[in-house]
Amino acid sequence: PIDDWPQSLRTIVGTCLSSRFPILIWWGPELVMLYNDAYAPLIGAKHPRALGTRGQDVFPEIWHIIGPMLDGVLTRADATWSEDQLLLLERRGFPEECYFTFSYSPIRDALGGVGGVFTAVTETTDRVIGERRLAMLRALAERTATCRTIPDAVACTMASIEENPAGAPFAVFYEFDDARSVARLAAAVRADVDGPGAPSIVPLAADAAAQRPWPLERVVDASDLIVVDVPAALRVVPPLAQSDDVVRHAAILPVRRPGQDRASGALVVGLSPILPADEAYLGHLRLVAGHLTTAIANAEAYEAERRRAEELAAVDRAKTAFFSNVSHEFRTPLTLLLAPLEDAIADPLLVESHRASLTSAHRNALRLLKLVNTLLDFSRIEAGRALATYEPVDLGAFTADLASTFRSACERAGLVLRVELPDAPVIAHVDRGMWEKIVLNLVSNAFKHTFEGGITVRVGAQGADATLDVLDTGIGIPAEQRERIFERFHRVPNARSRSFEGTGIGLSLVQELVRLHGGRIDVESDGAHGSRFTVRLPLGATHLPPDRVVAPREDAAPSMAQAYLEEALRWIPETPGATTAGASAGSARVLCADDNADMREYVARLLHAEGWEVDVVPNGAAALEALRDRQYDLLISDVMMPGVDGHALVRAVRADRTTRAMPVILLSARAGEEARVDALASGTDDYLEKPFSARELVARVRAHLALAAVRARAAAEAERAREIAEDANRAKSAFLAAMSHELRTPLNAIAGYADLLDLEIHGPLTAAQRGHVTRLKQSEQHLLRLINDVLDFAKIEAGRVDFALEDVPLEDVIASVAPMIEPQLAAKQLVYRIQVPTEYAVRADRERLQQILLNLLSNSVKFTAPGGSISISAVPVDGTPDRIYLRVTDTGVGIPLALQERIFDPFVQGKRPPTGTAQGTGLGLAISRDLARGMGGDLRVRSEPGDGSTFTLTLLRARSGESA
């Protein structure tokens, strides 16, 4: 009874019950348990039996741990503190790994002794196990981040699992073959390889269940893990568990590779018997499998990238070898070509016209040799076979000689070339041939992109370095392009240039040659006002291979400076539009656009020899200017030109009405079907690949000029026919208008006399006479409508219809038409419905809208059998609030589908109307549609033969949106 309790017990129990913190009281020598509601969840199924029960009876599984602690408090009044204490507590039917932070404190009785133990407790199981799992995942992520192969990824994952025996008592990983018929063991942790839990091969066929420990085939197409029983032979005791707590279950997790729907492997993990297999546990294992999947994907991506890099490297090596071999092969025939050309040019008996042709051939052979040498140098550098011979050279004097080669070219182009040298000689060790290429490439590049101002070449010394600066006042280099300017084959897009020609490896070659000298090259530019290239070479020879350093040599290798100069001179355009003299009068005029001067001259001489007049221009922009100034019969253009290229030129020609029909032939060094398709897609008439034969070019020019002449004659005849037709149409319209006016005069007299008869001024009429008068007036009205239709059609054709647009209520228009249509409706007993909201108003010409509506209603009455129906409805246009649909629907004979597309054409008539109705002129619907379009609307029809028609008139909504 509570009345018999000591006061200390009452007080502490009151404190316990009123607290929301888990509190347990052990009372008396038998340590009877008293606790509050907050403590009950900590002991699970032991509540409420534990209340008022001896502690040793409630917790026999952990009494060997907590019993001595409690005895110490009772006997010696020693308080205790335990943090994250592991206790295998049986609160869910099995020994469970639990962690608690608690303290045991003595409860004093009235005599000062210890009457019981006060316990404040917090369960930390989730935190302790969560931190353990998080640490395991962190270590796994760090390991797999550096894995580069799939075996490494598997090994790193299994190593992290091995360090976490409490959460994964054992683990095995199997890889599936492509057919998913066999699984092969890849790794195992705490499971004997080739033992009962980790056999090397596991068949995946369903009928092989007796031969395997794990049903791996169940996860091949599974989207999530499965939990299976562990065979008795594999049941082990994990760390922290008691001897009889063996692993009884395992999770099998599918592992998929990127882009695969089916699993490519399976991870089998034993489940700890002292942990609940809840969502937190299984979710942790899913994360482990996810890390493994990611590591495998990364390893595959790395391996694929490695293979790709090796393939690219192999291709690069093959390309370099090819360049080297083909360059060598080119040099032999070029040598045999240059020598005879030089001999022939030097022959004093050579005809001057032939000398000009041979000089052009020699100049281009030198250019080809220069390109071959550049490719050979580049391939040698890439292959590591470039051998330089370094000798001491007066860098200033040598550089000045090379740069001065361009003086004549600069003067012809209107540029100033400055060469600035130091007072004292700058002696540097360089390979003469390589330094020549460095200087000539830099000066040539500056000349190519400079159009005003000049070029400065400056040699000097700064500290321990010799310096070369090449400055220009050219177009500059955009900031985003500066880092790429030395990349091989890279060109600054859309850069203004004297020529589009070049390999794109000049600056890259310069950089490599500078590096071979132990130096570096930098570039500066504000992107719009010139550039500055700076080469720095260490002075002295200590930085160079000793075996490649030699004394100054007297003999010098042949210089390529003349080849650079000849190429630069060909970039300077002649006077644009210069005409080849001597062409025969009245001959065809041809315009040739090419940035290569030799090609321009060659084509001009070739075509001029055939008697054609030829103008040449250096680029596409100049060609467009020439086309504006003169009329040409044919255009020949190169594809790759600076500024406006060949394709852009063709598009501009086709977009201009005056040049649209002119034939165009494109010339290009790009071969293949794709280049030809691109050319034809841009609008060109023909495409010739370089090199081409003279006879082929002449034949194609002659054929296109002939075709152009035929097309011109046909166009002229068509124009004459069109003018004749227009004259006839105008005459017809004038005749119809005049005839309509003439017909209206006697028709007015007929109508007037019919009205007089109808008024019975000269006496009453008999019934028969009145019928005659009625039919007379009906015929007069019908004839008047026909005349009005013809007159309207003539006005529309002549473009003389004026529209007085205003806001018109639809209700008023429909009401104004009613008196004219009601007699026809009554005569055929047709049902007439109007479904038009009263507030609807449109922007239209009132009289023209009445005419359209009357035409549509009359048409419906004409083609609807007696007893049928006609309706008028109006609805707003979906998605277009400023328009309204006005529909006239009937139950008439309908319009055949083949006729619906032509029903609005003049003089087209549909199926003959029911008996008793006159056939019209076939102009009513044509006039109605033209009037609708003239008011900013449209008229269309939808019909099913035998099931009526619906004519839809689209009208602009009134500006106010409603009628007044």
PDB file of C-alpha atoms in Angstrom, residues 264-394:
ATOM      1  CA  SER A 264      25.310  -7.379 -64.276  1.00  0.00           C
ATOM      2  CA  GLY A 265      26.241  -8.684 -60.844  1.00  0.00           C
ATOM      3  CA  ALA A 266      24.974  -9.345 -57.317  1.00  0.00           C
ATOM      4  CA  LEU A 267      26.263  -8.422 -53.852  1.00  0.00           C
ATOM      5  CA  VAL A 268      25.310 -10.907 -51.105  1.00  0.00           C
ATOM      6  CA  VAL A 269      25.571  -9.486 -47.561  1.00  0.00           C
ATOM      7  CA  GLY A 270      24.827 -11.396 -44.366  1.00  0.00           C
ATOM      8  CA  LEU A 271      22.404  -9.629 -42.010  1.00  0.00           C
ATOM      9  CA  SER A 272      23.456  -9.228 -38.384  1.00  0.00           C
ATOM     10  CA  PRO A 273      21.242 -11.354 -36.070  1.00  0.00           C
ATOM     11  CA  ILE A 274      21.391  -8.678 -33.368  1.00  0.00           C
ATOM     12  CA  LEU A 275      20.049  -5.880 -35.583  1.00  0.00           C
ATOM     13  CA  PRO A 276      16.455  -5.508 -36.855  1.00  0.00           C
ATOM     14  CA  ALA A 277      16.235  -5.901 -40.638  1.00  0.00           C
ATOM     15  CA  ASP A 278      14.354  -2.606 -40.844  1.00  0.00           C
ATOM     16  CA  GLU A 279      14.353   0.024 -43.605  1.00  0.00           C
ATOM     17  CA  ALA A 280      17.358   1.824 -42.107  1.00  0.00           C
ATOM     18  CA  TYR A 281      19.479  -1.363 -42.232  1.00  0.00           C
ATOM     19  CA  LEU A 282      18.375  -2.371 -45.732  1.00  0.00           C
ATOM     20  CA  GLY A 283      18.649   1.239 -46.957  1.00  0.00           C
ATOM     21  CA  HIS A 284      22.267   1.296 -45.766  1.00  0.00           C
ATOM     22  CA  LEU A 285      23.008  -1.822 -47.791  1.00  0.00           C
ATOM     23  CA  ARG A 286      21.371  -0.250 -50.850  1.00  0.00           C
ATOM     24  CA  LEU A 287      23.757   2.691 -50.484  1.00  0.00           C
ATOM     25  CA  VAL A 288      26.712   0.301 -50.295  1.00  0.00           C
ATOM     26  CA  ALA A 289      25.555  -1.391 -53.503  1.00  0.00           C
ATOM     27  CA  GLY A 290      24.977   2.045 -55.055  1.00  0.00           C
ATOM     28  CA  HIS A 291      28.579   3.050 -54.287  1.00  0.00           C
ATOM     29  CA  LEU A 292      29.756  -0.160 -55.903  1.00  0.00           C
ATOM     30  CA  THR A 293      27.597   0.515 -58.975  1.00  0.00           C
ATOM     31  CA  THR A 294      28.963   4.059 -59.241  1.00  0.00           C
ATOM     32  CA  ALA A 295      32.546   2.859 -58.793  1.00  0.00           C
ATOM     33  CA  ILE A 296      32.068   0.268 -61.555  1.00  0.00           C
ATOM     34  CA  ALA A 297      30.510   2.915 -63.828  1.00  0.00           C
ATOM     35  CA  ASN A 298      33.396   5.312 -63.166  1.00  0.00           C
ATOM     36  CA  ALA A 299      35.921   2.556 -63.788  1.00  0.00           C
ATOM     37  CA  GLU A 300      34.225   1.645 -67.071  1.00  0.00           C
ATOM     38  CA  ALA A 301      34.138   5.309 -68.115  1.00  0.00           C
ATOM     39  CA  TYR A 302      37.813   5.720 -67.193  1.00  0.00           C
ATOM     40  CA  GLU A 303      38.717   2.543 -69.055  1.00  0.00           C
ATOM     41  CA  ALA A 304      36.732   3.668 -72.097  1.00  0.00           C
ATOM     42  CA  GLU A 305      38.430   7.067 -71.967  1.00  0.00           C
ATOM     43  CA  ARG A 306      41.826   5.401 -71.591  1.00  0.00           C
ATOM     44  CA  ARG A 307      41.159   3.185 -74.601  1.00  0.00           C
ATOM     45  CA  ARG A 308      39.931   6.193 -76.549  1.00  0.00           C
ATOM     46  CA  ALA A 309      43.058   8.145 -75.583  1.00  0.00           C
ATOM     47  CA  GLU A 310      45.230   5.230 -76.688  1.00  0.00           C
ATOM     48  CA  GLU A 311      43.340   4.988 -79.966  1.00  0.00           C
ATOM     49  CA  LEU A 312      43.680   8.721 -80.532  1.00  0.00           C
ATOM     50  CA  ALA A 313      47.369   8.517 -79.689  1.00  0.00           C
ATOM     51  CA  ALA A 314      47.750   5.664 -82.156  1.00  0.00           C
ATOM     52  CA  VAL A 315      45.870   7.658 -84.795  1.00  0.00           C
ATOM     53  CA  ASP A 316      48.038  10.677 -84.020  1.00  0.00           C
ATOM     54  CA  ARG A 317      51.203   8.619 -84.375  1.00  0.00           C
ATOM     55  CA  ALA A 318      49.941   7.148 -87.629  1.00  0.00           C
ATOM     56  CA  LYS A 319      49.023  10.628 -88.873  1.00  0.00           C
ATOM     57  CA  THR A 320      52.435  11.963 -87.924  1.00  0.00           C
ATOM     58  CA  ALA A 321      54.132   9.067 -89.691  1.00  0.00           C
ATOM     59  CA  PHE A 322      51.916   9.635 -92.711  1.00  0.00           C
ATOM     60  CA  PHE A 323      52.724  13.346 -92.822  1.00  0.00           C
ATOM     61  CA  SER A 324      56.403  12.571 -92.559  1.00  0.00           C
ATOM     62  CA  ASN A 325      56.329   9.919 -95.268  1.00  0.00           C
ATOM     63  CA  VAL A 326      54.094  11.805 -97.666  1.00  0.00           C
ATOM     64  CA  SER A 327      56.116  14.996 -97.205  1.00  0.00           C
ATOM     65  CA  HIS A 328      59.255  13.109 -98.182  1.00  0.00           C
ATOM     66  CA  GLU A 329      57.433  11.639-101.162  1.00  0.00           C
ATOM     67  CA  PHE A 330      56.268  15.107-102.238  1.00  0.00           C
ATOM     68  CA  ARG A 331      59.745  16.604-102.175  1.00  0.00           C
ATOM     69  CA  THR A 332      61.149  14.382-104.937  1.00  0.00           C
ATOM     70  CA  PRO A 333      58.584  15.229-107.661  1.00  0.00           C
ATOM     71  CA  LEU A 334      58.599  18.868-106.513  1.00  0.00           C
ATOM     72  CA  THR A 335      62.363  19.027-106.989  1.00  0.00           C
ATOM     73  CA  LEU A 336      61.990  17.502-110.442  1.00  0.00           C
ATOM     74  CA  LEU A 337      59.239  20.033-111.162  1.00  0.00           C
ATOM     75  CA  LEU A 338      61.037  23.149-109.923  1.00  0.00           C
ATOM     76  CA  ALA A 339      64.351  22.551-111.695  1.00  0.00           C
ATOM     77  CA  PRO A 340      62.929  22.249-115.256  1.00  0.00           C
ATOM     78  CA  LEU A 341      60.646  25.216-114.596  1.00  0.00           C
ATOM     79  CA  GLU A 342      63.593  27.367-113.544  1.00  0.00           C
ATOM     80  CA  ASP A 343      65.542  26.255-116.643  1.00  0.00           C
ATOM     81  CA  ALA A 344      62.602  27.004-118.925  1.00  0.00           C
ATOM     82  CA  ILE A 345      61.994  30.462-117.413  1.00  0.00           C
ATOM     83  CA  ALA A 346      65.684  31.321-117.840  1.00  0.00           C
ATOM     84  CA  ASP A 347      65.557  30.412-121.556  1.00  0.00           C
ATOM     85  CA  PRO A 348      65.957  33.728-123.477  1.00  0.00           C
ATOM     86  CA  LEU A 349      64.075  32.333-126.467  1.00  0.00           C
ATOM     87  CA  LEU A 350      60.912  31.652-124.425  1.00  0.00           C
ATOM     88  CA  VAL A 351      57.772  33.493-125.606  1.00  0.00           C
ATOM     89  CA  GLU A 352      56.662  36.034-122.982  1.00  0.00           C
ATOM     90  CA  SER A 353      53.123  34.669-122.758  1.00  0.00           C
ATOM     91  CA  HIS A 354      54.584  31.236-122.054  1.00  0.00           C
ATOM     92  CA  ARG A 355      57.050  32.761-119.577  1.00  0.00           C
ATOM     93  CA  ALA A 356      54.106  34.216-117.587  1.00  0.00           C
ATOM     94  CA  SER A 357      52.420  30.802-117.405  1.00  0.00           C
ATOM     95  CA  LEU A 358      55.653  29.052-116.376  1.00  0.00           C
ATOM     96  CA  THR A 359      56.377  31.751-113.779  1.00  0.00           C
ATOM     97  CA  SER A 360      52.955  31.195-112.251  1.00  0.00           C
ATOM     98  CA  ALA A 361      53.567  27.436-112.189  1.00  0.00           C
ATOM     99  CA  HIS A 362      57.013  27.960-110.605  1.00  0.00           C
ATOM    100  CA  ARG A 363      55.552  30.313-107.989  1.00  0.00           C
ATOM    101  CA  ASN A 364      52.891  27.792-106.985  1.00  0.00           C
ATOM    102  CA  ALA A 365      55.413  24.942-106.955  1.00  0.00           C
ATOM    103  CA  LEU A 366      57.486  26.980-104.483  1.00  0.00           C
ATOM    104  CA  ARG A 367      54.368  27.530-102.377  1.00  0.00           C
ATOM    105  CA  LEU A 368      53.667  23.811-102.449  1.00  0.00           C
ATOM    106  CA  LEU A 369      57.259  23.122-101.385  1.00  0.00           C
ATOM    107  CA  LYS A 370      56.823  25.552 -98.489  1.00  0.00           C
ATOM    108  CA  LEU A 371      53.686  23.737 -97.355  1.00  0.00           C
ATOM    109  CA  VAL A 372      55.417  20.367 -97.649  1.00  0.00           C
ATOM    110  CA  ASN A 373      58.379  21.616 -95.609  1.00  0.00           C
ATOM    111  CA  THR A 374      56.005  22.934 -92.935  1.00  0.00           C
ATOM    112  CA  LEU A 375      54.230  19.585 -92.676  1.00  0.00           C
ATOM    113  CA  LEU A 376      57.573  17.771 -92.582  1.00  0.00           C
ATOM    114  CA  ASP A 377      58.898  20.032 -89.811  1.00  0.00           C
ATOM    115  CA  PHE A 378      55.719  19.583 -87.806  1.00  0.00           C
ATOM    116  CA  SER A 379      55.698  15.803 -88.170  1.00  0.00           C
ATOM    117  CA  ARG A 380      59.355  15.616 -87.130  1.00  0.00           C
ATOM    118  CA  ILE A 381      58.689  17.673 -84.015  1.00  0.00           C
ATOM    119  CA  GLU A 382      55.653  15.566 -83.060  1.00  0.00           C
ATOM    120  CA  ALA A 383      57.610  12.364 -83.587  1.00  0.00           C
ATOM    121  CA  GLY A 384      60.523  13.710 -81.521  1.00  0.00           C
ATOM    122  CA  ARG A 385      62.861  13.435 -84.505  1.00  0.00           C
ATOM    123  CA  ALA A 386      63.502  17.139 -85.039  1.00  0.00           C
ATOM    124  CA  LEU A 387      67.256  17.638 -84.725  1.00  0.00           C
ATOM    125  CA  ALA A 388      68.450  21.206 -84.377  1.00  0.00           C
ATOM    126  CA  THR A 389      72.003  22.384 -84.840  1.00  0.00           C
ATOM    127  CA  TYR A 390      72.652  25.404 -82.643  1.00  0.00           C
ATOM    128  CA  GLU A 391      75.349  27.899 -83.610  1.00  0.00           C
ATOM    129  CA  PRO A 392      76.112  31.397 -82.333  1.00  0.00           C
ATOM    130  CA  VAL A 393      74.377  33.948 -84.527  1.00  0.00           C
ATOM    131  CA  ASP A 394      74.091  37.731 -84.501  1.00  0.00           C
TER     132      ASP A 394
END
